[in-house]
GROMACS .gro file of C-alpha atoms in nm:
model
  286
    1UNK     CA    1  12.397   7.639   7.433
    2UNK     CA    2  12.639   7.800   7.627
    3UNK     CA    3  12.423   8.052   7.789
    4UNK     CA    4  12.173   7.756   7.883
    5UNK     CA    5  12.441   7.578   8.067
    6UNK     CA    6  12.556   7.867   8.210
    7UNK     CA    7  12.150   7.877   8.362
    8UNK     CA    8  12.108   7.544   8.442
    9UNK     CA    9  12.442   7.544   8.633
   10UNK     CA   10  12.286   7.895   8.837
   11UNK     CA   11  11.998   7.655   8.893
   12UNK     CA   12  12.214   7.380   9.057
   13UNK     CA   13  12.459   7.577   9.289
   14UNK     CA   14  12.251   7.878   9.357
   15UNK     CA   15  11.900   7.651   9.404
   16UNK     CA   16  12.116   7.418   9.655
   17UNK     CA   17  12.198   7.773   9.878
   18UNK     CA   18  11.851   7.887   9.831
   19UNK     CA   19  11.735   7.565   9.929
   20UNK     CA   20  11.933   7.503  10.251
   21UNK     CA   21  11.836   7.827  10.390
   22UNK     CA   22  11.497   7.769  10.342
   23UNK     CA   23  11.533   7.496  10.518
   24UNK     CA   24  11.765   7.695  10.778
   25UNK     CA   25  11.449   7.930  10.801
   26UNK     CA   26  11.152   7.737  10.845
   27UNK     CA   27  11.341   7.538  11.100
   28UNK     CA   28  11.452   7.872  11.325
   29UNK     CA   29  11.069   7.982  11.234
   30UNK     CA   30  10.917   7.687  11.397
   31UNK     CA   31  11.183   7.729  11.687
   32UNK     CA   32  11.013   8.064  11.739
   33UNK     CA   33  10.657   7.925  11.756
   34UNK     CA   34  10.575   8.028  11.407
   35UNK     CA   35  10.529   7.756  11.230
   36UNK     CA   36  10.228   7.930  11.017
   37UNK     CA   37  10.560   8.133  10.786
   38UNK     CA   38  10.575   7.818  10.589
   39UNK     CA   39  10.308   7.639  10.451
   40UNK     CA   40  10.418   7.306  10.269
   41UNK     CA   41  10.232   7.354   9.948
   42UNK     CA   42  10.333   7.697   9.898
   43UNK     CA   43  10.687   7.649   9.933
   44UNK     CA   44  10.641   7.345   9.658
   45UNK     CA   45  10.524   7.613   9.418
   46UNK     CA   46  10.783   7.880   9.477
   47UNK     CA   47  11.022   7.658   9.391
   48UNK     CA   48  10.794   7.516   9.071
   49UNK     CA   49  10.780   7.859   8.947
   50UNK     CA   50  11.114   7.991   9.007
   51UNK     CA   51  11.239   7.664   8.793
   52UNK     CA   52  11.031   7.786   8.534
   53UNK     CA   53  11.126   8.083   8.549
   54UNK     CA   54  11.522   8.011   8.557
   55UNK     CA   55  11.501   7.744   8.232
   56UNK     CA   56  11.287   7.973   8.046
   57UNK     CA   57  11.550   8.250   8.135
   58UNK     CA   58  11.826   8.052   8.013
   59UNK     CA   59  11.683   7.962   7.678
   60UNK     CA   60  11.605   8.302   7.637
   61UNK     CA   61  11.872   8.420   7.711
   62UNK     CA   62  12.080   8.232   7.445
   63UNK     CA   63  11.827   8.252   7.151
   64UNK     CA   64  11.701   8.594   7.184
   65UNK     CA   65  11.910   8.844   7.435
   66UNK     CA   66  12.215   8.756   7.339
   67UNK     CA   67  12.138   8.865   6.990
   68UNK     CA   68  11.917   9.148   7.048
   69UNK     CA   69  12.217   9.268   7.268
   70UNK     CA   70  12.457   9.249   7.014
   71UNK     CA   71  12.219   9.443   6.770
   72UNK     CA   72  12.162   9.714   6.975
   73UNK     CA   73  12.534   9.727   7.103
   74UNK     CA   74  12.650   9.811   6.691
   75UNK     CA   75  12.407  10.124   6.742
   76UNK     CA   76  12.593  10.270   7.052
   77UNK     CA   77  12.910  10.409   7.178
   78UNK     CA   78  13.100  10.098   7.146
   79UNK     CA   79  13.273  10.168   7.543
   80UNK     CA   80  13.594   9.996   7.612
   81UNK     CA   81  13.769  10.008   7.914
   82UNK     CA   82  14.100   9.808   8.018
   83UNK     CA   83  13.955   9.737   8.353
   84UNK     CA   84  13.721   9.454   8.390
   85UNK     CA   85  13.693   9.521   8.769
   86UNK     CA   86  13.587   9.978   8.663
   87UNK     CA   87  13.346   9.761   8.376
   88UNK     CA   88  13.146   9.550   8.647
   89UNK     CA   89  13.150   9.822   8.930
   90UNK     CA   90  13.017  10.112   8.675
   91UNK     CA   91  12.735   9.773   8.526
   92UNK     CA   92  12.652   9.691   8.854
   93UNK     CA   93  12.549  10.100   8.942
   94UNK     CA   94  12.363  10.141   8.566
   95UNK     CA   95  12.215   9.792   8.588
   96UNK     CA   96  12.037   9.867   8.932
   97UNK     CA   97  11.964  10.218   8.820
   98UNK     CA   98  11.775  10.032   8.528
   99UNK     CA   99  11.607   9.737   8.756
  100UNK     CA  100  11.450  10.040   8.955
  101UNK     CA  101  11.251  10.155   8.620
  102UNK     CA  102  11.176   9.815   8.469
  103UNK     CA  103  11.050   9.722   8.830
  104UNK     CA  104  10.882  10.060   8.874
  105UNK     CA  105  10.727   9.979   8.510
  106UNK     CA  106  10.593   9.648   8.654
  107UNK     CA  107  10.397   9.772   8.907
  108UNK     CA  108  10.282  10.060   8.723
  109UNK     CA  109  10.188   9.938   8.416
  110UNK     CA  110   9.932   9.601   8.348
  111UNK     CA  111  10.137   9.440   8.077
  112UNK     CA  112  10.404   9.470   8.330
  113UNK     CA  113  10.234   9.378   8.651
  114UNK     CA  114  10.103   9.058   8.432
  115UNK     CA  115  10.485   8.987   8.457
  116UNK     CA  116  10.580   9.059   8.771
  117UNK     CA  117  10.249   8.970   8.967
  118UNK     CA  118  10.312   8.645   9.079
  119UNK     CA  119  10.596   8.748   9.326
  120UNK     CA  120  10.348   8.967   9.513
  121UNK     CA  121  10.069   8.696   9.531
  122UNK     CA  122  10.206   8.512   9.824
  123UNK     CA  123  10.051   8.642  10.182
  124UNK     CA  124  10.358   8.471  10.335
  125UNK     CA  125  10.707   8.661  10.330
  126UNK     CA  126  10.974   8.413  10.362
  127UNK     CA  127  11.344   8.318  10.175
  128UNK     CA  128  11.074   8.097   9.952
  129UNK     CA  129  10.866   8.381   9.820
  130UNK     CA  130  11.212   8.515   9.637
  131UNK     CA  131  11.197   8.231   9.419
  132UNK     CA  132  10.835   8.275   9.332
  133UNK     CA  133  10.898   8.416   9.023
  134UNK     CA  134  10.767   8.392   8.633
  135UNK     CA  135  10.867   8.322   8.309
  136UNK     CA  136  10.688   8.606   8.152
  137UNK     CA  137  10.965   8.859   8.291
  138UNK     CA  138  11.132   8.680   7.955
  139UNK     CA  139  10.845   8.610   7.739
  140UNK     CA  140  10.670   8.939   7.732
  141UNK     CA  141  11.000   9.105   7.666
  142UNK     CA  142  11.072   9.330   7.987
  143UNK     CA  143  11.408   9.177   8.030
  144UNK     CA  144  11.482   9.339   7.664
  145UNK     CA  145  11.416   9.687   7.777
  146UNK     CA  146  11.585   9.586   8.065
  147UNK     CA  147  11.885   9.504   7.869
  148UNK     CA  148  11.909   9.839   7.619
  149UNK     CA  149  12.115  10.112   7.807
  150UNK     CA  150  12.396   9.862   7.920
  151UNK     CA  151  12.407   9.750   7.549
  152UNK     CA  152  12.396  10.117   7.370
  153UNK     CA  153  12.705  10.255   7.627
  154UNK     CA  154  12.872   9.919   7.489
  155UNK     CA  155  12.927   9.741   7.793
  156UNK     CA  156  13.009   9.315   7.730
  157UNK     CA  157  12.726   9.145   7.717
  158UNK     CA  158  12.887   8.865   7.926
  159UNK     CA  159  12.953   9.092   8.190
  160UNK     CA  160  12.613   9.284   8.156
  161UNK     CA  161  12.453   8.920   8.214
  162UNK     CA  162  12.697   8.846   8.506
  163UNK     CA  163  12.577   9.164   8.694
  164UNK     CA  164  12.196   9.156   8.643
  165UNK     CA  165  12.254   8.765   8.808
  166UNK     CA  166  12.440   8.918   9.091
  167UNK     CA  167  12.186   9.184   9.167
  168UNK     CA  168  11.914   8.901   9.141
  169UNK     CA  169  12.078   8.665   9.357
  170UNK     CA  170  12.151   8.974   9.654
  171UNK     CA  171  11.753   9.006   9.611
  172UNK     CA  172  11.673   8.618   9.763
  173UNK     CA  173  11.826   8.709  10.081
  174UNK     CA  174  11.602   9.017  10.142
  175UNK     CA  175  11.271   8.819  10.139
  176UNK     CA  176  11.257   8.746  10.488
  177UNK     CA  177  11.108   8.840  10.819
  178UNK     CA  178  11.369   8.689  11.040
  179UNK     CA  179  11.598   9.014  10.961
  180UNK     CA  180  11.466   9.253  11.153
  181UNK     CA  181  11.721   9.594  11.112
  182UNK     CA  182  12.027   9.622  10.997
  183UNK     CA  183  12.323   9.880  11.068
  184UNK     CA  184  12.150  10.229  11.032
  185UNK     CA  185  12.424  10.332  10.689
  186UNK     CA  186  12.369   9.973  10.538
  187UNK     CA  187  11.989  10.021  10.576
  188UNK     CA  188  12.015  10.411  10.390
  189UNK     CA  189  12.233  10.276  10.097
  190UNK     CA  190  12.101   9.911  10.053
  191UNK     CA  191  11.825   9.724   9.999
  192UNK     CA  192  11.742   9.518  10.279
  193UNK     CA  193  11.472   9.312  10.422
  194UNK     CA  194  11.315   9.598  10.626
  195UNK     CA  195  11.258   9.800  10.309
  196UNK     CA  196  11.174   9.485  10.089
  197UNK     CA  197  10.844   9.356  10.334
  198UNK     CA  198  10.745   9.745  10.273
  199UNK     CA  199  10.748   9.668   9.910
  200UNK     CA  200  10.533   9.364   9.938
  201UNK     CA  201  10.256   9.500  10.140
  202UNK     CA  202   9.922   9.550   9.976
  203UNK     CA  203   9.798   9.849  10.228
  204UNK     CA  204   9.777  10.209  10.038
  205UNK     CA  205  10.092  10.306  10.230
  206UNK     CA  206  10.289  10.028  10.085
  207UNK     CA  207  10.174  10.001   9.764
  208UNK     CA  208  10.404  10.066   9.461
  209UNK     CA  209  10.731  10.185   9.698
  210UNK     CA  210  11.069  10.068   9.752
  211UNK     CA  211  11.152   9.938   9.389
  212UNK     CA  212  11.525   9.910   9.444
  213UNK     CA  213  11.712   9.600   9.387
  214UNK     CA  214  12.028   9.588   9.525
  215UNK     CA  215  12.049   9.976   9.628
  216UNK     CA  216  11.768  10.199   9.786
  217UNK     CA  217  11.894  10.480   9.719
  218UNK     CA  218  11.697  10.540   9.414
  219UNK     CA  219  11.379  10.515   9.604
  220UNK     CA  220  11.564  10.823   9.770
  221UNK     CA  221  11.653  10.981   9.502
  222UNK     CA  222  11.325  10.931   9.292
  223UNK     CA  223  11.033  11.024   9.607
  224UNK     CA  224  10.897  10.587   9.609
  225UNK     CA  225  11.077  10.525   9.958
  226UNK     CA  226  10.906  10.434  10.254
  227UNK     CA  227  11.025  10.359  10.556
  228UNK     CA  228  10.917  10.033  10.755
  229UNK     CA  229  10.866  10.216  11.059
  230UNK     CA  230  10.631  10.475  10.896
  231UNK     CA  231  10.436  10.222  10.701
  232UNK     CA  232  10.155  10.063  10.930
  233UNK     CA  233  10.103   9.702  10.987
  234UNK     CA  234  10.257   9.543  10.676
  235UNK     CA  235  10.033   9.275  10.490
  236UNK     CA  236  10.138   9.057  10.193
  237UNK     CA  237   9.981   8.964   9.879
  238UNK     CA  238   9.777   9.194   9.591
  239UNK     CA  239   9.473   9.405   9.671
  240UNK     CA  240   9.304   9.256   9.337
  241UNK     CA  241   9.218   8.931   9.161
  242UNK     CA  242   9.469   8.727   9.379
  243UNK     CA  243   9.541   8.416   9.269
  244UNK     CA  244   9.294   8.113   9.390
  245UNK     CA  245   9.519   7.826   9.305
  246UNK     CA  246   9.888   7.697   9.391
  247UNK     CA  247   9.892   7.534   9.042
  248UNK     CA  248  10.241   7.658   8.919
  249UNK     CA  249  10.097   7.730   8.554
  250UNK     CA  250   9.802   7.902   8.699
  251UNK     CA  251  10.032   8.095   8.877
  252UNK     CA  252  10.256   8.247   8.569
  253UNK     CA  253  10.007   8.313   8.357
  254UNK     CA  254   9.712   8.346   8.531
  255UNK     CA  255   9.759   8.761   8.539
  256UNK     CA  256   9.854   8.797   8.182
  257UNK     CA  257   9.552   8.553   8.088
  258UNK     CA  258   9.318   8.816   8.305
  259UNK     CA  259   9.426   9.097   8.131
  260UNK     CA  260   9.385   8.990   7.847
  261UNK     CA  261   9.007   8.879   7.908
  262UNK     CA  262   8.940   9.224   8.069
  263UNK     CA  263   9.049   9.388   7.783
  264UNK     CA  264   8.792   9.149   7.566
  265UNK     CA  265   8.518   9.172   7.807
  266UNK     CA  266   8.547   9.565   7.809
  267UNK     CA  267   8.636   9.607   7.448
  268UNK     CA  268   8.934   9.848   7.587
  269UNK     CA  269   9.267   9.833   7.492
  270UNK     CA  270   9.408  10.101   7.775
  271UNK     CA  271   9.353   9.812   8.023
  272UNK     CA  272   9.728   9.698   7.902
  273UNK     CA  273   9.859  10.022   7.961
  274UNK     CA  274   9.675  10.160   8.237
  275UNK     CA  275   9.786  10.066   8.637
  276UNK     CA  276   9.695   9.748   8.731
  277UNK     CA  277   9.394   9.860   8.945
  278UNK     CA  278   9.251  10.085   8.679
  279UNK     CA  279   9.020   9.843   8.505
  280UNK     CA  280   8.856   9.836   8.861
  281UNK     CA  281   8.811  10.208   8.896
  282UNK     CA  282   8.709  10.229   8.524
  283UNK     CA  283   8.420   9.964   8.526
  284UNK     CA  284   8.356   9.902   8.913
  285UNK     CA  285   8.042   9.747   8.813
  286UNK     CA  286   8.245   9.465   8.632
   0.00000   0.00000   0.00000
């Protein structure tokens, strides 16, 4: 119960920021004579979903994370440190470092794009598109193998929580196309929005890059970085079976639902395995 409050009090102070710059946004957007960035409907459910999302988090969170932490955490080194502030700074490094796979994992795997798809369904990049987000990150057990490595080195779990939150919350503010560039040693170290709209585009160039949360530097480090100014004319949204509906259920499922029904209709199992787009190389007459 604690852990849920804990969510539903994220929801309240961090969905009353999110929501006034939105707000802050769209207005300077129209200002700019580009009133086309926002569109009404949309915005409606990016918010719908990311309130799924966040509720379904919390429960989560306190029925099933919480104890599958503490059963890995008897398996593992069992770390203890007398600084808090070494704890969060040496989480915050391993738990980006482990958001890079598990997002690399989305993208490259089906069962993990069916989690993960609905943030890159929007053709619209704006603060709103952050918060367009699904449930199924939870439900098809991602954020478990998200959790493992901060739970075998032994690291509190209340701490491990707080930093994956943080990271999460640094990501809202990079989903935006009113940032243009920022300081040229910020931009090499840290995500930012000029790396993030390269993530989001749906050209070859763009495609599966940039998987960093709060740091690039693993994009670096690991050969998936691409600059913005080397990656063509950026456009938004997925290059396959986007979404035909605002519906906010439609929207959260609707990708896990598909693969499932391609997997049926082809009698193939691999589809869950394979990259996303490899049903439609496999059987391009389907």
């Amino acid at each position: 119960m604690t852990d849920f409050l804990h969510a539903l009090y994220f929801i309240l102070i961090a969905g009353s920021v999110f929501i006034g710059l939105v707000l802050l946004e769209r207005r300077h957007l129209v200002h700019q004579q580009k009133p086309d960035a926002y569109n009404t409907q949309e915005t409606l459910a990016n918010f719908s979903t990311g309130v799924l999302y966040k509720v379904t988090d919390g429960v989560f969170i306190a029925l099933v994370v919480t104890v599958f932490y503490d059963w890995v955490r008897q398996w593992g080194l069992n770390w203890r440190s007398s600084s808090v502030a070494l704890d969060f700074a040496l989480l915050f490094v391993l738990t980006d470092l482990v958001f890079y796979w598990a997002h690399r994992f989305m993208h490259r795997v089906r069962y993990g794009w069916a989690a993960h798809s609905v943030h890159h369904s929007s053709e619209r990049y704006n603060l709103s598109t952050a918060l367009r987000q699904t449930p199924m990150f939870d439900l098809s057990g991602v954020v478990l193998l998200s959790t493992i490595p901060q739970a075998l080195i032994g690291f509190d779990k209340n701490l491990a929580v707080l930093a994956l939150e943080v990271n999460l919350f640094y990501q809202f503010f990079i989903h935006t196309e009113v940032v243009r560039r920022l300081p040229a040693w910020f931009e090499y170290v840290f995500n930012t929005p000029s790396h993030h709209r390269v993530h989001h585009g749906r050209n070859p160039r763009q495609i599966d890059t940039n998987f960093g949360g709060t740091l690039i530097i693993w994009d670096r480090l690991f050969g998936t970085f691409v600059d913005e100014r080397e990656a063509g004319e950026i456009r938004y949204g997925v290059s396959a079976r986007a979404p035909r509906s605002l519906n906010p259920l439609r929207l959260v499922f609707g990708e896990f639902v598909s693969m499932w029904v391609d997997v049926w209709r082809h009698k193939d199992l691999r589809i869950v395995w394979k990259h996303p787009d490899w049903v439609n190389e496999r059987y391009p007459q389907a």
